[in-house]
XYZ file of C-alpha atoms in Angstrom:
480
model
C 0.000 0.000 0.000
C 1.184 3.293 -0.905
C 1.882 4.980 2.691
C 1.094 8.631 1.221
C -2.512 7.507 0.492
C -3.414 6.196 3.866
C -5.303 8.400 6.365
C -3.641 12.001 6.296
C -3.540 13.594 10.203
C -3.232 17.169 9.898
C -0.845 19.404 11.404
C -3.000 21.115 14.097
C -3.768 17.250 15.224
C -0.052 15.821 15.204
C 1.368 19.364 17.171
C -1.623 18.133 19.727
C -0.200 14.633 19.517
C 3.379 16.589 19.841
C 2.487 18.175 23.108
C 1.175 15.056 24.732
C 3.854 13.151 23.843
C 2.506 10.145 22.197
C 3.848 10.886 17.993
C 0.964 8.935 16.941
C 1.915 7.269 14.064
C -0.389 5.678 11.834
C 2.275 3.548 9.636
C 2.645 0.897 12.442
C 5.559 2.480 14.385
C 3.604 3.302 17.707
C 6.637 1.323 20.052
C 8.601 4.058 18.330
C 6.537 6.990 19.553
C 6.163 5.725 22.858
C 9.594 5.523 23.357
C 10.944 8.401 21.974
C 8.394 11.057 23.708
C 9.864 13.679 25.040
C 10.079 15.093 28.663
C 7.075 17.700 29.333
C 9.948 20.559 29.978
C 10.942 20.192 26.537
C 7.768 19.790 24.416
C 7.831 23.224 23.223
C 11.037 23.374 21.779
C 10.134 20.581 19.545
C 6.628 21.983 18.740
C 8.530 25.075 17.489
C 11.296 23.459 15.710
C 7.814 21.321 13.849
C 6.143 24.861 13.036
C 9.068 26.262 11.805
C 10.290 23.191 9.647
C 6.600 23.662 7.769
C 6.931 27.422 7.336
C 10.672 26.956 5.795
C 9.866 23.780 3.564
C 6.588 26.120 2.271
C 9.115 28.550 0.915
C 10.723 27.281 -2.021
C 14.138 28.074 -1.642
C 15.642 26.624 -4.917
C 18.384 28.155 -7.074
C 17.599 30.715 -10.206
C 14.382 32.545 -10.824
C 12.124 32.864 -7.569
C 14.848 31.652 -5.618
C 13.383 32.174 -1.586
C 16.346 31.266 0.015
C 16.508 34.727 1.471
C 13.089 34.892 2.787
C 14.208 31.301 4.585
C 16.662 33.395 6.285
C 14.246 36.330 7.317
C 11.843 33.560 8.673
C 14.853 32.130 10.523
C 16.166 35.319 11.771
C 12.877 36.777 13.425
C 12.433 33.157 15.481
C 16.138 33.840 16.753
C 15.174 37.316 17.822
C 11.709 36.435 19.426
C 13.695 33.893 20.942
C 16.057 36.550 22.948
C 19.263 36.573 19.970
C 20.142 40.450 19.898
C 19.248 41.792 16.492
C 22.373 43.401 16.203
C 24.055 40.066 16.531
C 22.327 38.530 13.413
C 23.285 39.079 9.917
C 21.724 38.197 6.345
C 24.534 38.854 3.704
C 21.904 38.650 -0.044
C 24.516 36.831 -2.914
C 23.189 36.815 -5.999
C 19.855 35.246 -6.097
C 20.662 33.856 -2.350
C 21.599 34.995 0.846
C 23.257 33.325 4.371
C 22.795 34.441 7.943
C 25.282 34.445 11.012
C 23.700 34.425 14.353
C 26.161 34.939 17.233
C 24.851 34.183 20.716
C 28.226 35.816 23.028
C 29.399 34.082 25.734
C 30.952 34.517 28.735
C 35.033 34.031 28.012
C 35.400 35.883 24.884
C 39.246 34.946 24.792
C 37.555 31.262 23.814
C 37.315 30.133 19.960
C 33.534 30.069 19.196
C 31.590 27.079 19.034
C 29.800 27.308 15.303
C 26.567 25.241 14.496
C 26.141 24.770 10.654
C 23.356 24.302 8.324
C 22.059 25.201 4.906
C 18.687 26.877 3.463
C 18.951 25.974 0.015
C 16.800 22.821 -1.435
C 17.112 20.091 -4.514
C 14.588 21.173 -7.198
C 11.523 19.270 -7.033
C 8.719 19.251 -8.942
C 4.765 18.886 -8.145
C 4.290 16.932 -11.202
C 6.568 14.185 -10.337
C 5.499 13.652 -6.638
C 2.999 12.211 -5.122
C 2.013 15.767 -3.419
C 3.297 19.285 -3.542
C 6.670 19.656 -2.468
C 6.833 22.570 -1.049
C 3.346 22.383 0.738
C 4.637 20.726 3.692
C 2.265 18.025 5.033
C 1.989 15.472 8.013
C 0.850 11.917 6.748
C 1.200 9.087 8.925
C 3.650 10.048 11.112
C 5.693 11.667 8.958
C 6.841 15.281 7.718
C 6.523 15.451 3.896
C 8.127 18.393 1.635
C 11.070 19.073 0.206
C 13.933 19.613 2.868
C 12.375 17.858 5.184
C 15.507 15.679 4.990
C 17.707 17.752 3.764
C 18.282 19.667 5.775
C 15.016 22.436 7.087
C 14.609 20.317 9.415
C 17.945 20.219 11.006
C 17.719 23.788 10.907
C 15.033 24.584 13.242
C 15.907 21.636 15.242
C 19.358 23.475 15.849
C 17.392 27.000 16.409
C 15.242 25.629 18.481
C 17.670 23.856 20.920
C 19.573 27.058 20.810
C 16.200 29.329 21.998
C 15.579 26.316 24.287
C 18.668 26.569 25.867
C 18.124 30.625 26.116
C 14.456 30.437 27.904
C 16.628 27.830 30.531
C 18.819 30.919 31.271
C 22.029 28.981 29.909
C 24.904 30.738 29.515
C 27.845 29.639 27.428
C 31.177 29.979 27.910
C 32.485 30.619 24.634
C 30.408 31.882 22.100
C 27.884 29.843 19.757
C 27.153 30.589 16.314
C 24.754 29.684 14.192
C 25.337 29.822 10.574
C 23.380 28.522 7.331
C 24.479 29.110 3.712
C 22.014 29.832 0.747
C 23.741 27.759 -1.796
C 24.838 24.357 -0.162
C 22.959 22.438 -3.149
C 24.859 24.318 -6.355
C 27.938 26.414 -6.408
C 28.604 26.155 -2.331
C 29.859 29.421 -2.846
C 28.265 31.304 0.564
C 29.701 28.174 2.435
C 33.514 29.004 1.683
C 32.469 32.836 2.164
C 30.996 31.645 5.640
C 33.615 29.439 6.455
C 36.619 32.646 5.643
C 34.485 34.714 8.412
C 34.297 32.110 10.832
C 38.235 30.694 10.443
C 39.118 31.406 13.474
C 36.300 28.799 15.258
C 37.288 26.058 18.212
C 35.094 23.799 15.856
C 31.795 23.034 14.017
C 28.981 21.026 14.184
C 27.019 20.623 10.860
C 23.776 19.697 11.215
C 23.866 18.012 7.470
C 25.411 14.955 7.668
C 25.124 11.461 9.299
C 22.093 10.482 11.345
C 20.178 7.519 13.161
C 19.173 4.547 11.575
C 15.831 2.483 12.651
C 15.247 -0.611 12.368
C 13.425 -1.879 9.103
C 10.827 -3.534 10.972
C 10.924 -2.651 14.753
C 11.477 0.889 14.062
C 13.638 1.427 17.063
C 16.817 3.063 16.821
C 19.734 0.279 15.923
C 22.581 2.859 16.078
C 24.264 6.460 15.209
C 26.381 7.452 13.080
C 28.670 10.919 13.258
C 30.654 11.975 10.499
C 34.700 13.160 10.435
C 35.452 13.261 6.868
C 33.548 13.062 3.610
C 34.515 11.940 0.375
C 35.892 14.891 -2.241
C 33.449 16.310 -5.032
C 34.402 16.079 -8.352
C 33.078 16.409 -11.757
C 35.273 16.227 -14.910
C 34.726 16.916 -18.442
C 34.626 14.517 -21.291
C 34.677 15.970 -24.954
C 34.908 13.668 -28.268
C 34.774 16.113 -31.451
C 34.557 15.216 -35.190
C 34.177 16.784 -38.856
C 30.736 15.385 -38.738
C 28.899 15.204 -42.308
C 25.193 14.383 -43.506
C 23.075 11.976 -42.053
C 23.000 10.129 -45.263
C 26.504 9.145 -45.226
C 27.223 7.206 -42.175
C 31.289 7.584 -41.096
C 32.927 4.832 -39.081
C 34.043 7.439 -36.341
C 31.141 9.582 -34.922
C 31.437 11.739 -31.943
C 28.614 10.201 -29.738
C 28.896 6.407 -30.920
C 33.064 7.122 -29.784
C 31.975 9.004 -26.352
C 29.259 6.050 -25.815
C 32.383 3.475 -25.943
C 34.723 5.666 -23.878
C 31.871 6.057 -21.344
C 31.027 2.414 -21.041
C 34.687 1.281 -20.548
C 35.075 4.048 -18.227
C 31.358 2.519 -16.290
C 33.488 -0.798 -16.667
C 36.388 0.880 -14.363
C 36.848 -0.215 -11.050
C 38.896 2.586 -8.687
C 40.764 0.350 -5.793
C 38.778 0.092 -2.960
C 40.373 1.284 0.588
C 39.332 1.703 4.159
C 40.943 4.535 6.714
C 40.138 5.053 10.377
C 36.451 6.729 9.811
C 34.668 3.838 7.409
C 36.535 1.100 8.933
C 34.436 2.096 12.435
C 31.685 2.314 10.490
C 31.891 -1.429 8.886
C 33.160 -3.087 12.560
C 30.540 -1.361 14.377
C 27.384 -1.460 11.839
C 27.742 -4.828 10.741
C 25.705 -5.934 14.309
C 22.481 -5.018 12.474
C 23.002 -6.352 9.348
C 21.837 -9.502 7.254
C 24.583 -12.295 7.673
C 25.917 -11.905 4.161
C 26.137 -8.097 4.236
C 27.486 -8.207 7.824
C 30.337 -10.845 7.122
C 31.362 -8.741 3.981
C 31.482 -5.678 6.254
C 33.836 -7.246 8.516
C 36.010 -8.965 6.044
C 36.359 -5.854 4.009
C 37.606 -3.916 7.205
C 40.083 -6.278 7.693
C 41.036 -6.793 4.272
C 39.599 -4.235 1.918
C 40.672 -6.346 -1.388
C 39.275 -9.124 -0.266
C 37.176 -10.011 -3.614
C 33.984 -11.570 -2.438
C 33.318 -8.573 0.574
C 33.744 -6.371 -2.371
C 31.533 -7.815 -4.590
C 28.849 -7.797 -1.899
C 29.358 -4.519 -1.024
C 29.251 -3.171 -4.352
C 25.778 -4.385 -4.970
C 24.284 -2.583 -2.569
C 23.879 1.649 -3.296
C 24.231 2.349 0.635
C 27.504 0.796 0.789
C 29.277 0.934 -3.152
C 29.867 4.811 -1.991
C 31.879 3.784 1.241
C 34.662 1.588 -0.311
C 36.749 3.358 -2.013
C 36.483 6.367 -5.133
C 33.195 6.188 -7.470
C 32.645 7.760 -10.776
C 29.716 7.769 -12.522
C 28.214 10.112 -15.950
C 25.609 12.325 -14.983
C 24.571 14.643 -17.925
C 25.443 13.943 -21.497
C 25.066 16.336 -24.720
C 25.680 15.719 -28.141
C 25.054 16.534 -31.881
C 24.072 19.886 -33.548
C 21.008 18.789 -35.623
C 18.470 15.739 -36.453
C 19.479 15.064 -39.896
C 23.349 15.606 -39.619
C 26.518 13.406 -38.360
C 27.202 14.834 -34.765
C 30.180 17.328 -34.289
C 31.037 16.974 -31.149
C 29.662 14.905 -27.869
C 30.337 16.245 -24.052
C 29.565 14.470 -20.582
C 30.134 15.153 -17.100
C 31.521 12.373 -14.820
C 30.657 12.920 -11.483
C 32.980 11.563 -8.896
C 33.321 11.471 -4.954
C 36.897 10.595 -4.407
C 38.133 8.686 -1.209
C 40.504 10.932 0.705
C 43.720 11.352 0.392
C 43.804 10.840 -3.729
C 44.207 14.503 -5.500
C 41.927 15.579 -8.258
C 44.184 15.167 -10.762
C 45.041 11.463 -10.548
C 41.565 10.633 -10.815
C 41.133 12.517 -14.301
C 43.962 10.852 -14.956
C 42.771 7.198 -14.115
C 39.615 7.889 -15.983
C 41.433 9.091 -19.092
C 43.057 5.487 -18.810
C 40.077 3.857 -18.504
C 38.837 5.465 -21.563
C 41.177 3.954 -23.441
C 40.872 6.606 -26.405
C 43.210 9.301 -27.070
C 41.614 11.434 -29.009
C 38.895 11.821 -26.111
C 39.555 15.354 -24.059
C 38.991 15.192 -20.457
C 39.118 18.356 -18.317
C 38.401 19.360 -14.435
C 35.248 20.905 -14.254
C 35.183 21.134 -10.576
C 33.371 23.916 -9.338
C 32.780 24.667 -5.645
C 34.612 22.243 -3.827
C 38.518 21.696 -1.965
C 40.022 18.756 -1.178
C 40.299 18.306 2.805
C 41.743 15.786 5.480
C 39.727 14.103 8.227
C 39.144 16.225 11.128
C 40.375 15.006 14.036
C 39.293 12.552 16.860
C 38.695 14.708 19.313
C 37.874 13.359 22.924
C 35.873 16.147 23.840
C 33.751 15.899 20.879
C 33.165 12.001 20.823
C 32.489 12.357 24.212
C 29.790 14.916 23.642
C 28.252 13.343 20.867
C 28.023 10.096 23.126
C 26.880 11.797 26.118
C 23.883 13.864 23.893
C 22.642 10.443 22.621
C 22.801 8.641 25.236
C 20.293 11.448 27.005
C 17.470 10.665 23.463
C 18.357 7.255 23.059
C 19.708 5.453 25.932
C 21.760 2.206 25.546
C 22.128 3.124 21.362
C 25.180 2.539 19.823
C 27.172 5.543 19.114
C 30.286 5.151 16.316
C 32.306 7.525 13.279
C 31.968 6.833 10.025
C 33.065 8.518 6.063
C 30.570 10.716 4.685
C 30.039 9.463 0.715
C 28.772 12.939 -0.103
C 29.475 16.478 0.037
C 28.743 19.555 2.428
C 29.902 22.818 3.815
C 32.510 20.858 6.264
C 35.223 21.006 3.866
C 35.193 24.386 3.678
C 36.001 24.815 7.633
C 38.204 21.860 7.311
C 40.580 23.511 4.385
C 40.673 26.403 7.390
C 42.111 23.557 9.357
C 38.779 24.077 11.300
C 37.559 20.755 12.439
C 33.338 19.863 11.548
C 31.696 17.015 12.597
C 28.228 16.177 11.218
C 25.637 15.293 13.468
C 22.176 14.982 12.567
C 20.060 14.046 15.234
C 17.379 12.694 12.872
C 16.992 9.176 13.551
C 15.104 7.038 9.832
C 14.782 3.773 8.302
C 17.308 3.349 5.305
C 13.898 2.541 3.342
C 12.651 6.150 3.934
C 15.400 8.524 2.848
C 14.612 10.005 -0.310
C 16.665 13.219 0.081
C 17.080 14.769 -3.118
C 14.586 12.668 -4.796
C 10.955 11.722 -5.203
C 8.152 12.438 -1.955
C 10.917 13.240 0.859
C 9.896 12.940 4.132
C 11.313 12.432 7.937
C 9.640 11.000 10.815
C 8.109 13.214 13.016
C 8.467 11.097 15.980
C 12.495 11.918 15.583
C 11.747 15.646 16.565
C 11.665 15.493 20.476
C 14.843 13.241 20.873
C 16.687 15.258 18.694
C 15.861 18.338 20.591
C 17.403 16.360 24.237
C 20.026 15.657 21.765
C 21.318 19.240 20.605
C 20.435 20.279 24.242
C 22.986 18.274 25.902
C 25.599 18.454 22.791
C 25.593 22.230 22.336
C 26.107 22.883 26.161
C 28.832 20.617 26.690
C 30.934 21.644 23.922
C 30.272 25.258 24.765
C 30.586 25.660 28.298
């Protein structure tokens, strides 16, 4: 049965269900919501971080014409003040069609590094058409919050603001200073994220709200484990061109620039980059294997102790959630080609898109894949644009022990263990500052339910209160 047809519970109804505590949800979780209700002191915070999720995801903060992203901020800005933040102390910066905003909340030692909290505004495209719904008319169905960036990432944002106010009505007072940031172009150039990131270069460390998170069970729905992030894979895209004199249609050539980029690409799709394991992912295979099938969770073992061990490989590669966390992947994204219907095509292009495991430079990927071509009249070319190559951060004590101590508070007894980020965020830009970020999304969802930056995204709603005790203990013991 298609869970967004069943019984729709409206907002109004699941902010009641929010206040009493009980997440009702209608999708057979209910042991969930029982367990994850949240203390009466704190039922506010997450009713607010709810109603502002829904007013963000309504605005549809997308790059190019109409972009929003600015009036994200705005709505983001006035809950900081009405939540005590100093006006003065908050800034939206407008670039281009986008903007970002820098909350500072001062603390008490201001010899102390600040403590900086990082999100993003900025959204995938969706469109209404394709969905089962309108994205960006945020909706509650079933226990869960549906709309674009409800995922990724509005709803980390207000979850961080609204920890942040929390902590405020309390009468907490950090130590060093916190800062909130979120940039307005996470999703496409990344450009306000290195901007932010040059302004804030002088920070003890950050906490990015996009990246890792809690996984539930498939069929319990109770939390198996979390995972925090200390490194992500590099971005990369690169260029392939194949040109030719063309001719008419009528007079087929043996050489023609798409039929030659077609081979290149499918010996390049043929390419296997060596798979590896460092500190970070091979955490992440030891410790998550414990809630895996036996097949998967013998390959994740094996391939942590020997990642070219040919069988854990082959495993691994067959499943999406894991291919990305053994080593470098390349794959084509966009292709072009040809100049007209009824002539031989000129010239073919396509964009490889490729997430490189640390520690291998830019350039001796491009030049792996121009091997793997196997054509030398094929051009390849870096086309990166927004991105820097950046170490792990560190393994801080104080951190770890802050992440642990925070989840432990919303999930007691849950497993709590590093792991490589396969993607791509606003980390690397602190990290090339020699800043260490950590990502830490509080969000706790079934693998079966993430559809971040694809069709009918949604997050349980029943995550919302835990992740609020979360952020409460974590930003207070890293800032005091």
């Amino acid at each position: 049965m298609n869970v967004f047809k069943r019984t729709r519970l409206s907002r109004k109804r699941m902010g009641k269900a929010l206040l009493k505590g009980s997440f009702l949800l209608l999708a057979g979780d209910l042991t969930v919501a029982q367990a994850l209700s949240a203390p009466a002191d704190h039922r506010a915070a997450a009713d607010q971080a709810l109603d502002l999720a829904e007013k963000s995801i309504a605005l549809r903060s997308v790059a190019g014409p109409g972009n929003q992203t600015p009036q994200v901020a705005a709505l983001f800005r006035d809950a900081l003040v009405k939540g005590g933040f100093a006006p003065s102390d908050i800034t939206i910066t407008p670039y281009k069609d986008t903007a970002y905003l820098i909350a500072r909340w001062p603390g008490q030692d201001p010899s102390l590094k600040p403590l900086v909290i990082s999100g993003h505004m900025d959204v995938v495209e969706a469109k209404a058409s394709d969905w089962t719904h309108d994205p960006f008319k945020p909706q509650i169905e079933n226990g869960y919050l549906l709309g674009r960036g409800s995922t990724d990432m509005k709803l980390d944002d207000t979850l961080a603001i609204a920890a942040l106010l929390e902590l405020k009505r309390e009468g907490y007072k950090p130590r060093r200073d916190i800062i909130i940031e979120f940039s307005g172009d996470e999703e496409t150039t990344m450009a306000t994220g290195a901007i932010i990131a040059d302004k804030l270069s002088n920070a003890e460390l950050v906490l990015n709200m996009d990246g890792a998170n809690g996984t539930l069970d498939e069929k319990t729905g109770k939390p198996d484990y979390f995972t925090w992030e200390g490194a992500e894979k590099n971005y990369a895209d690169f260029c392939l061109t194949v040109t030719n004199p063309g001719g008419h249609s009528s007079e087929p050539r043996p050489v023609n620039a798409i039929d030659e980029l077609a081979a290149d690409l499918l010996r390049i799709q043929q390419h296997r980059f060596k798979p590896e394991v460092n500190e970070l992912s091979r955490s992440y295979f030891l410790n998550a294997a414990r809630w895996q099938k036996p097949e998967m969770a013998a390959a994740m073992k094996a391939f942590a102790k020997n990642p070219a061990d040919e069988k854990a490989i082959r495993t691994l590669s067959s499943d999406p959630s894991y291919i990305g966390r053994i080593g470098t992947t390349c794959v084509v994204t966009m292709i072009e080609g040809g100049h007209a219907l009824n002539a031989l095509p000129q010239k073919a292009t396509a964009d490889i898109n490729c997430r490189i495991f640390p520690g291998h430079p830019r350039a001796a990927i491009m030049e792996e894949l121009r091997q793997a071509a196997q054509d030398p009249s094929m051009k390849i070319e870096d086309a990166t644009e927004g991105s820097v190559q950046t170490a792990a951060s560190p393994m801080r004590p104080d951190v770890i022990k802050a992440i642990e101590h925070g989840m432990q508070v919303a999930y007691p007894g849950v497993a709590v263990f590093p792991a490589l980020s396969s993607g791509a965020s606003d980390s690397m830009w602190f990290r090339s500052h020699d800043v260490p970020s950590y990502g830490i999304s509080p969000i706790f969802i079934k693998n079966s339910d993430s559809f971040m930056h694809g069709l009918n995204e949604r997050t349980p709603v029943a995550s919302i209160a835990p992740a609020i005790e979360d952020l409460l203990v974590l930003f207070s013991d890293l800032s005091h």
